[in-house]
């Protein structure tokens, strides 16, 4: 018996499920996130390098309606909406934003279409917020594999790497939707 690759409906169903779980996790932990932003915990190595409020600065990009429509069709409207709603305001930028911007620059070398650039930039900068928000609440839970309290140190470099991976995944979804609908 040979296995064929999953079809687009199965893939999009898994993506929708994963998205729903991420949103659910964030919503369940909003009180803890807010608490960590107002009273940063002591003794967390990550927070000696950057404050929790810096990791959750909301993305500044406003997306044109045409670009936002592609993001919506890709199933990622929540990806932009939640950081805009729950992100912190500040004068600085998220220290993870440079990793997200690097993904945009790498993927869009030679691409001049402003809508494609806006679509990808929006989901990539939102990815920096999502990684930052989960990093802020990470130490409050248990490790997914062992169910033991989280006691390992997470570094800013690790979060930058995670941001690149997450940004690449969301950018891929938006680019695939753009190609599917725009040709």
Coordinates of N, CA and C in Angstrom, one line a residue, residues 1-161:
X1 N 0.8 -1.2 0.0 CA 0.0 0.0 0.0 C 0.9 1.2 0.0
X2 N 0.7 2.1 -1.0 CA 1.5 3.3 -1.0 C 0.7 4.5 -0.4
X3 N 1.4 5.3 0.3 CA 0.8 6.5 0.9 C 1.0 7.7 0.0
X4 N -0.1 8.4 -0.3 CA 0.0 9.6 -1.1 C 0.1 10.8 -0.2
X5 N 0.7 11.9 -0.6 CA 0.8 13.0 0.2 C -0.6 13.6 0.6
X6 N -0.7 14.2 1.7 CA -2.1 14.7 2.1 C -2.5 15.8 1.1
X7 N -3.8 15.8 0.8 CA -4.4 16.8 -0.1 C -4.5 18.2 0.6
X8 N -4.8 19.2 -0.2 CA -4.9 20.5 0.4 C -6.0 20.7 1.4
X9 N -7.0 19.9 1.4 CA -8.1 20.0 2.4 C -7.6 19.5 3.7
X10 N -6.8 18.4 3.7 CA -6.3 17.8 4.9 C -5.3 18.8 5.5
X11 N -4.4 19.3 4.7 CA -3.4 20.2 5.2 C -4.0 21.4 5.8
X12 N -4.9 22.0 5.1 CA -5.6 23.2 5.7 C -6.4 22.9 6.9
X13 N -6.9 21.7 7.0 CA -7.6 21.3 8.3 C -6.7 21.2 9.4
X14 N -5.5 20.7 9.2 CA -4.5 20.6 10.3 C -4.0 22.0 10.7
X15 N -3.8 22.8 9.7 CA -3.4 24.2 10.0 C -4.4 24.9 10.8
X16 N -5.7 24.8 10.4 CA -6.8 25.4 11.2 C -6.8 24.9 12.6
X17 N -6.6 23.6 12.8 CA -6.6 23.0 14.2 C -5.4 23.6 15.0
X18 N -4.2 23.6 14.4 CA -3.1 24.2 15.1 C -3.3 25.6 15.4
X19 N -3.9 26.4 14.5 CA -4.1 27.8 14.8 C -5.1 27.9 15.9
X20 N -6.1 27.1 15.9 CA -7.1 27.2 17.0 C -6.5 26.9 18.4
X21 N -5.6 25.9 18.4 CA -4.9 25.6 19.6 C -4.0 26.7 20.1
X22 N -3.3 27.4 19.2 CA -2.5 28.5 19.6 C -3.3 29.6 20.2
X23 N -4.4 29.9 19.5 CA -5.3 31.0 20.0 C -5.9 30.6 21.3
X24 N -6.3 29.4 21.5 CA -6.9 28.9 22.7 C -5.8 29.1 23.9
X25 N -4.6 28.6 23.6 CA -3.6 28.7 24.6 C -3.3 30.2 25.0
X26 N -3.3 31.0 24.0 CA -3.0 32.5 24.3 C -4.2 33.0 25.2
X27 N -5.4 32.8 24.8 CA -6.6 33.3 25.5 C -6.6 32.7 26.9
X28 N -6.3 31.5 27.1 CA -6.3 30.9 28.4 C -5.3 31.5 29.3
X29 N -4.2 32.0 28.7 CA -3.1 32.6 29.5 C -3.0 34.1 29.5
X30 N -4.1 34.7 29.0 CA -4.0 36.2 29.0 C -3.9 36.8 30.4
X31 N -4.5 36.3 31.4 CA -4.3 36.9 32.7 C -2.9 36.8 33.2
X32 N -2.2 35.6 32.9 CA -0.8 35.5 33.3 C 0.1 36.4 32.4
X33 N -0.3 36.5 31.2 CA 0.5 37.4 30.3 C 0.5 38.8 30.8
X34 N -0.7 39.3 31.1 CA -0.8 40.6 31.6 C -0.1 40.8 32.9
X35 N -0.1 39.8 33.8 CA 0.6 39.9 35.1 C 2.1 39.9 34.9
X36 N 2.6 39.1 33.9 CA 4.0 39.1 33.7 C 4.5 40.5 33.1
X37 N 3.6 41.2 32.4 CA 4.0 42.4 31.8 C 4.0 43.6 32.8
X38 N 3.1 43.5 33.8 CA 3.1 44.5 34.8 C 4.1 44.3 35.9
X39 N 4.4 43.0 36.2 CA 5.4 42.7 37.3 C 6.3 41.6 36.7
X40 N 7.3 42.0 36.0 CA 8.2 41.0 35.4 C 8.8 40.1 36.5
X41 N 8.9 38.8 36.3 CA 9.4 37.9 37.3 C 10.9 38.1 37.5
X42 N 11.4 37.8 38.7 CA 12.8 37.8 38.9 C 13.4 36.4 38.7
X43 N 14.6 36.4 38.4 CA 15.3 35.1 38.3 C 15.1 34.4 37.0
X44 N 14.5 35.0 36.0 CA 14.4 34.4 34.7 C 15.4 35.0 33.8
X45 N 16.4 34.1 33.4 CA 17.5 34.6 32.6 C 17.1 35.4 31.4
X46 N 16.1 35.0 30.7 CA 15.7 35.7 29.5 C 15.4 37.2 29.8
X47 N 14.7 37.4 30.9 CA 14.3 38.8 31.3 C 15.5 39.7 31.8
X48 N 16.7 39.1 31.9 CA 17.8 39.9 32.2 C 18.3 40.5 30.9
X49 N 18.0 39.9 29.7 CA 18.4 40.4 28.4 C 17.4 41.3 27.8
X50 N 16.1 41.1 28.1 CA 15.0 41.9 27.5 C 13.8 41.8 28.4
X51 N 13.1 42.9 28.5 CA 11.9 42.9 29.3 C 10.7 42.1 28.6
X52 N 9.8 41.6 29.4 CA 8.6 40.9 28.8 C 7.8 41.9 27.9
X53 N 7.7 43.2 28.3 CA 7.0 44.1 27.5 C 7.6 44.4 26.2
X54 N 8.9 44.2 26.1 CA 9.6 44.4 24.8 C 9.3 43.2 23.9
X55 N 9.2 42.0 24.4 CA 8.9 40.8 23.6 C 7.5 40.9 23.1
X56 N 6.6 41.7 23.6 CA 5.2 41.7 23.2 C 4.8 43.0 22.6
X57 N 5.7 43.8 22.2 CA 5.3 45.1 21.5 C 4.6 44.7 20.2
X58 N 3.4 45.3 20.1 CA 2.6 44.9 18.9 C 3.2 45.5 17.6
X59 N 3.0 44.7 16.6 CA 3.6 45.1 15.3 C 3.0 46.4 14.8
X60 N 3.8 47.2 14.2 CA 3.3 48.6 13.8 C 2.7 48.6 12.5
X61 N 2.9 47.6 11.7 CA 2.4 47.6 10.3 C 0.9 47.6 10.2
X62 N 0.4 48.5 9.4 CA -1.0 48.5 9.0 C -1.0 47.9 7.6
X63 N -2.0 47.0 7.4 CA -2.0 46.3 6.1 C -3.1 46.8 5.2
X64 N -2.8 47.0 4.0 CA -3.7 47.4 3.0 C -4.9 46.4 2.9
X65 N -6.1 46.8 2.6 CA -7.2 45.9 2.5 C -6.9 44.7 1.5
X66 N -6.3 45.0 0.4 CA -6.0 43.9 -0.6 C -5.1 42.9 0.0
X67 N -4.1 43.3 0.7 CA -3.1 42.4 1.3 C -3.8 41.7 2.5
X68 N -4.6 42.4 3.2 CA -5.3 41.8 4.3 C -6.3 40.7 3.9
X69 N -6.8 40.8 2.7 CA -7.8 39.8 2.2 C -7.0 38.5 1.9
X70 N -5.8 38.6 1.4 CA -5.0 37.4 1.1 C -4.7 36.7 2.5
X71 N -4.3 37.5 3.4 CA -4.0 37.0 4.8 C -5.2 36.3 5.4
X72 N -6.4 36.9 5.2 CA -7.6 36.3 5.7 C -7.9 35.0 5.0
X73 N -7.8 35.0 3.7 CA -8.1 33.7 2.9 C -7.1 32.6 3.3
X74 N -5.9 33.0 3.7 CA -4.9 32.0 4.2 C -5.2 31.5 5.6
X75 N -6.2 32.1 6.2 CA -6.6 31.7 7.5 C -5.8 32.3 8.6
X76 N -5.1 33.4 8.4 CA -4.2 34.0 9.4 C -4.7 35.4 9.9
X77 N -5.9 35.7 9.7 CA -6.4 37.0 10.2 C -6.2 37.1 11.7
X78 N -6.4 36.0 12.5 CA -6.2 36.0 13.9 C -4.7 36.3 14.2
X79 N -3.8 35.9 13.3 CA -2.4 36.1 13.5 C -2.0 37.6 13.6
X80 N -2.8 38.4 12.9 CA -2.6 39.8 13.0 C -3.5 40.5 14.1
X81 N -4.7 40.0 14.2 CA -5.6 40.7 15.1 C -5.2 40.6 16.6
X82 N -4.8 39.4 17.0 CA -4.5 39.2 18.5 C -3.2 40.1 18.9
X83 N -2.1 40.1 18.1 CA -1.0 41.0 18.5 C -1.5 42.5 18.5
X84 N -2.3 42.9 17.6 CA -2.8 44.3 17.6 C -3.6 44.5 18.8
X85 N -4.4 43.6 19.2 CA -5.3 43.8 20.4 C -4.5 43.6 21.7
X86 N -3.6 42.7 21.8 CA -3.0 42.4 23.1 C -1.6 42.8 23.2
X87 N -1.0 43.3 22.2 CA 0.4 43.8 22.2 C 0.6 45.0 23.1
X88 N 1.8 45.1 23.6 CA 2.1 46.3 24.4 C 2.5 47.4 23.5
X89 N 2.3 48.6 24.0 CA 2.8 49.8 23.3 C 4.1 50.2 23.9
X90 N 5.0 50.7 23.1 CA 6.2 51.1 23.6 C 7.0 51.9 22.5
X91 N 8.1 52.5 22.9 CA 8.8 53.3 21.9 C 9.8 52.4 21.2
X92 N 10.2 51.3 21.8 CA 11.1 50.4 21.1 C 10.5 49.4 20.2
X93 N 11.3 48.5 19.7 CA 10.8 47.4 18.8 C 11.0 46.1 19.5
X94 N 10.3 45.1 19.1 CA 10.4 43.8 19.7 C 11.8 43.3 19.3
X95 N 12.6 42.8 20.2 CA 14.0 42.3 19.8 C 14.0 41.1 18.9
X96 N 12.8 40.5 18.7 CA 12.7 39.4 17.7 C 12.3 39.9 16.3
X97 N 12.0 41.2 16.2 CA 11.6 41.7 14.9 C 12.6 41.6 13.8
X98 N 13.9 41.7 14.2 CA 14.9 41.6 13.2 C 15.0 40.2 12.5
X99 N 14.7 39.2 13.3 CA 14.7 37.8 12.8 C 13.5 37.7 11.8
X100 N 12.4 38.2 12.1 CA 11.2 38.2 11.2 C 11.5 39.0 9.9
X101 N 12.1 40.2 10.1 CA 12.5 41.0 8.9 C 13.5 40.3 8.0
X102 N 14.4 39.5 8.6 CA 15.3 38.8 7.8 C 14.6 37.7 6.9
X103 N 13.6 37.1 7.5 CA 12.8 36.1 6.7 C 12.2 36.8 5.5
X104 N 11.6 38.0 5.7 CA 11.0 38.7 4.7 C 12.0 39.1 3.6
X105 N 13.1 39.6 4.0 CA 14.2 40.0 3.0 C 14.7 38.8 2.3
X106 N 14.9 37.6 2.9 CA 15.3 36.4 2.2 C 14.3 35.9 1.2
X107 N 13.1 35.8 1.6 CA 12.0 35.3 0.8 C 11.7 36.2 -0.4
X108 N 11.8 37.5 -0.2 CA 11.3 38.4 -1.2 C 12.4 39.1 -2.0
X109 N 13.5 38.5 -2.1 CA 14.6 39.1 -2.9 C 14.1 39.3 -4.3
X110 N 14.1 40.5 -4.9 CA 13.6 40.7 -6.2 C 12.1 40.9 -6.4
X111 N 11.4 40.7 -5.3 CA 9.9 40.9 -5.4 C 9.6 42.3 -5.2
X112 N 8.9 42.9 -6.2 CA 8.6 44.4 -6.1 C 7.1 44.6 -5.8
X113 N 6.3 43.6 -5.9 CA 4.9 43.8 -5.7 C 4.6 44.2 -4.3
X114 N 4.1 45.5 -4.1 CA 3.9 46.0 -2.7 C 2.9 45.2 -1.9
X115 N 1.9 44.6 -2.6 CA 0.9 43.8 -1.8 C 1.6 42.5 -1.3
X116 N 2.3 41.8 -2.1 CA 3.0 40.6 -1.6 C 4.0 41.0 -0.5
X117 N 4.7 42.0 -0.7 CA 5.6 42.5 0.4 C 4.9 42.8 1.7
X118 N 3.7 43.4 1.6 CA 2.9 43.8 2.8 C 2.4 42.6 3.4
X119 N 1.9 41.6 2.6 CA 1.3 40.4 3.2 C 2.4 39.6 4.0
X120 N 3.5 39.4 3.4 CA 4.5 38.6 4.1 C 5.1 39.4 5.3
X121 N 5.3 40.7 5.1 CA 5.9 41.5 6.2 C 4.9 41.5 7.4
X122 N 3.6 41.5 7.2 CA 2.6 41.6 8.2 C 2.6 40.3 9.1
X123 N 2.6 39.1 8.4 CA 2.5 37.9 9.1 C 3.9 37.6 9.8
X124 N 5.0 38.0 9.2 CA 6.3 37.8 9.8 C 6.5 38.6 11.0
X125 N 6.1 39.9 11.0 CA 6.2 40.7 12.2 C 5.3 40.3 13.3
X126 N 4.1 39.8 12.9 CA 3.2 39.2 13.9 C 3.8 37.9 14.5
X127 N 4.6 37.2 13.8 CA 5.2 36.0 14.3 C 6.2 36.3 15.4
X128 N 6.9 37.5 15.3 CA 7.8 37.9 16.4 C 7.0 38.1 17.7
X129 N 5.8 38.7 17.5 CA 5.0 38.9 18.7 C 4.5 37.6 19.3
X130 N 4.1 36.7 18.5 CA 3.6 35.4 19.0 C 4.7 34.6 19.8
X131 N 5.9 34.6 19.2 CA 7.0 33.9 19.9 C 7.3 34.6 21.2
X132 N 7.3 35.9 21.1 CA 7.6 36.7 22.4 C 6.5 36.5 23.4
X133 N 5.3 36.5 23.0 CA 4.2 36.3 24.0 C 4.3 34.9 24.7
X134 N 4.5 33.9 23.9 CA 4.6 32.6 24.5 C 5.9 32.4 25.3
X135 N 7.0 33.1 25.0 CA 8.2 33.1 25.8 C 7.9 33.8 27.1
X136 N 7.1 34.8 27.2 CA 6.8 35.5 28.4 C 6.1 34.6 29.4
X137 N 5.2 33.7 28.9 CA 4.4 32.8 29.8 C 5.0 31.5 29.9
X138 N 6.1 31.2 29.2 CA 6.7 29.8 29.1 C 7.0 29.3 30.5
X139 N 7.7 30.1 31.3 CA 8.2 29.6 32.6 C 7.1 29.3 33.6
X140 N 5.8 29.6 33.3 CA 4.7 29.4 34.2 C 4.1 28.0 34.0
X141 N 4.6 27.2 33.0 CA 3.9 25.9 32.8 C 4.9 24.8 33.0
X142 N 4.5 23.7 32.3 CA 5.3 22.5 32.4 C 5.8 22.2 31.0
X143 N 6.9 21.4 30.9 CA 7.5 21.0 29.6 C 6.5 20.0 29.0
X144 N 6.3 20.2 27.7 CA 5.3 19.4 26.9 C 5.6 17.9 26.9
X145 N 6.9 17.5 27.0 CA 7.3 16.1 26.9 C 7.3 15.5 28.2
X146 N 7.8 16.2 29.3 CA 7.9 15.5 30.6 C 6.8 15.9 31.6
X147 N 6.1 16.9 31.3 CA 5.1 17.5 32.2 C 5.7 17.9 33.6
X148 N 7.0 18.1 33.5 CA 7.7 18.7 34.7 C 7.8 20.2 34.5
X149 N 7.9 20.9 35.7 CA 8.0 22.4 35.6 C 9.2 22.7 34.6
X150 N 9.0 23.8 33.9 CA 10.1 24.3 33.0 C 11.2 24.9 33.8
X151 N 12.4 24.3 33.7 CA 13.5 24.8 34.4 C 14.7 25.1 33.6
X152 N 14.6 24.9 32.3 CA 15.7 25.2 31.4 C 15.8 26.6 31.0
X153 N 16.9 27.1 30.8 CA 17.1 28.5 30.4 C 16.8 28.7 28.9
X154 N 16.1 29.7 28.6 CA 15.8 30.0 27.2 C 16.6 31.3 26.9
X155 N 17.2 31.4 25.8 CA 18.0 32.6 25.4 C 17.3 33.4 24.4
X156 N 17.7 34.6 24.2 CA 17.2 35.4 23.2 C 17.5 34.9 21.8
X157 N 18.7 34.2 21.7 CA 19.1 33.6 20.4 C 18.2 32.5 20.0
X158 N 17.8 31.7 21.0 CA 16.8 30.6 20.8 C 15.5 31.2 20.3
X159 N 15.0 32.3 20.9 CA 13.8 32.9 20.4 C 13.9 33.5 19.0
X160 N 15.1 34.0 18.7 CA 15.3 34.6 17.4 C 15.2 33.5 16.4
X161 N 15.8 32.3 16.7 CA 15.7 31.2 15.8 C 14.3 30.7 15.6

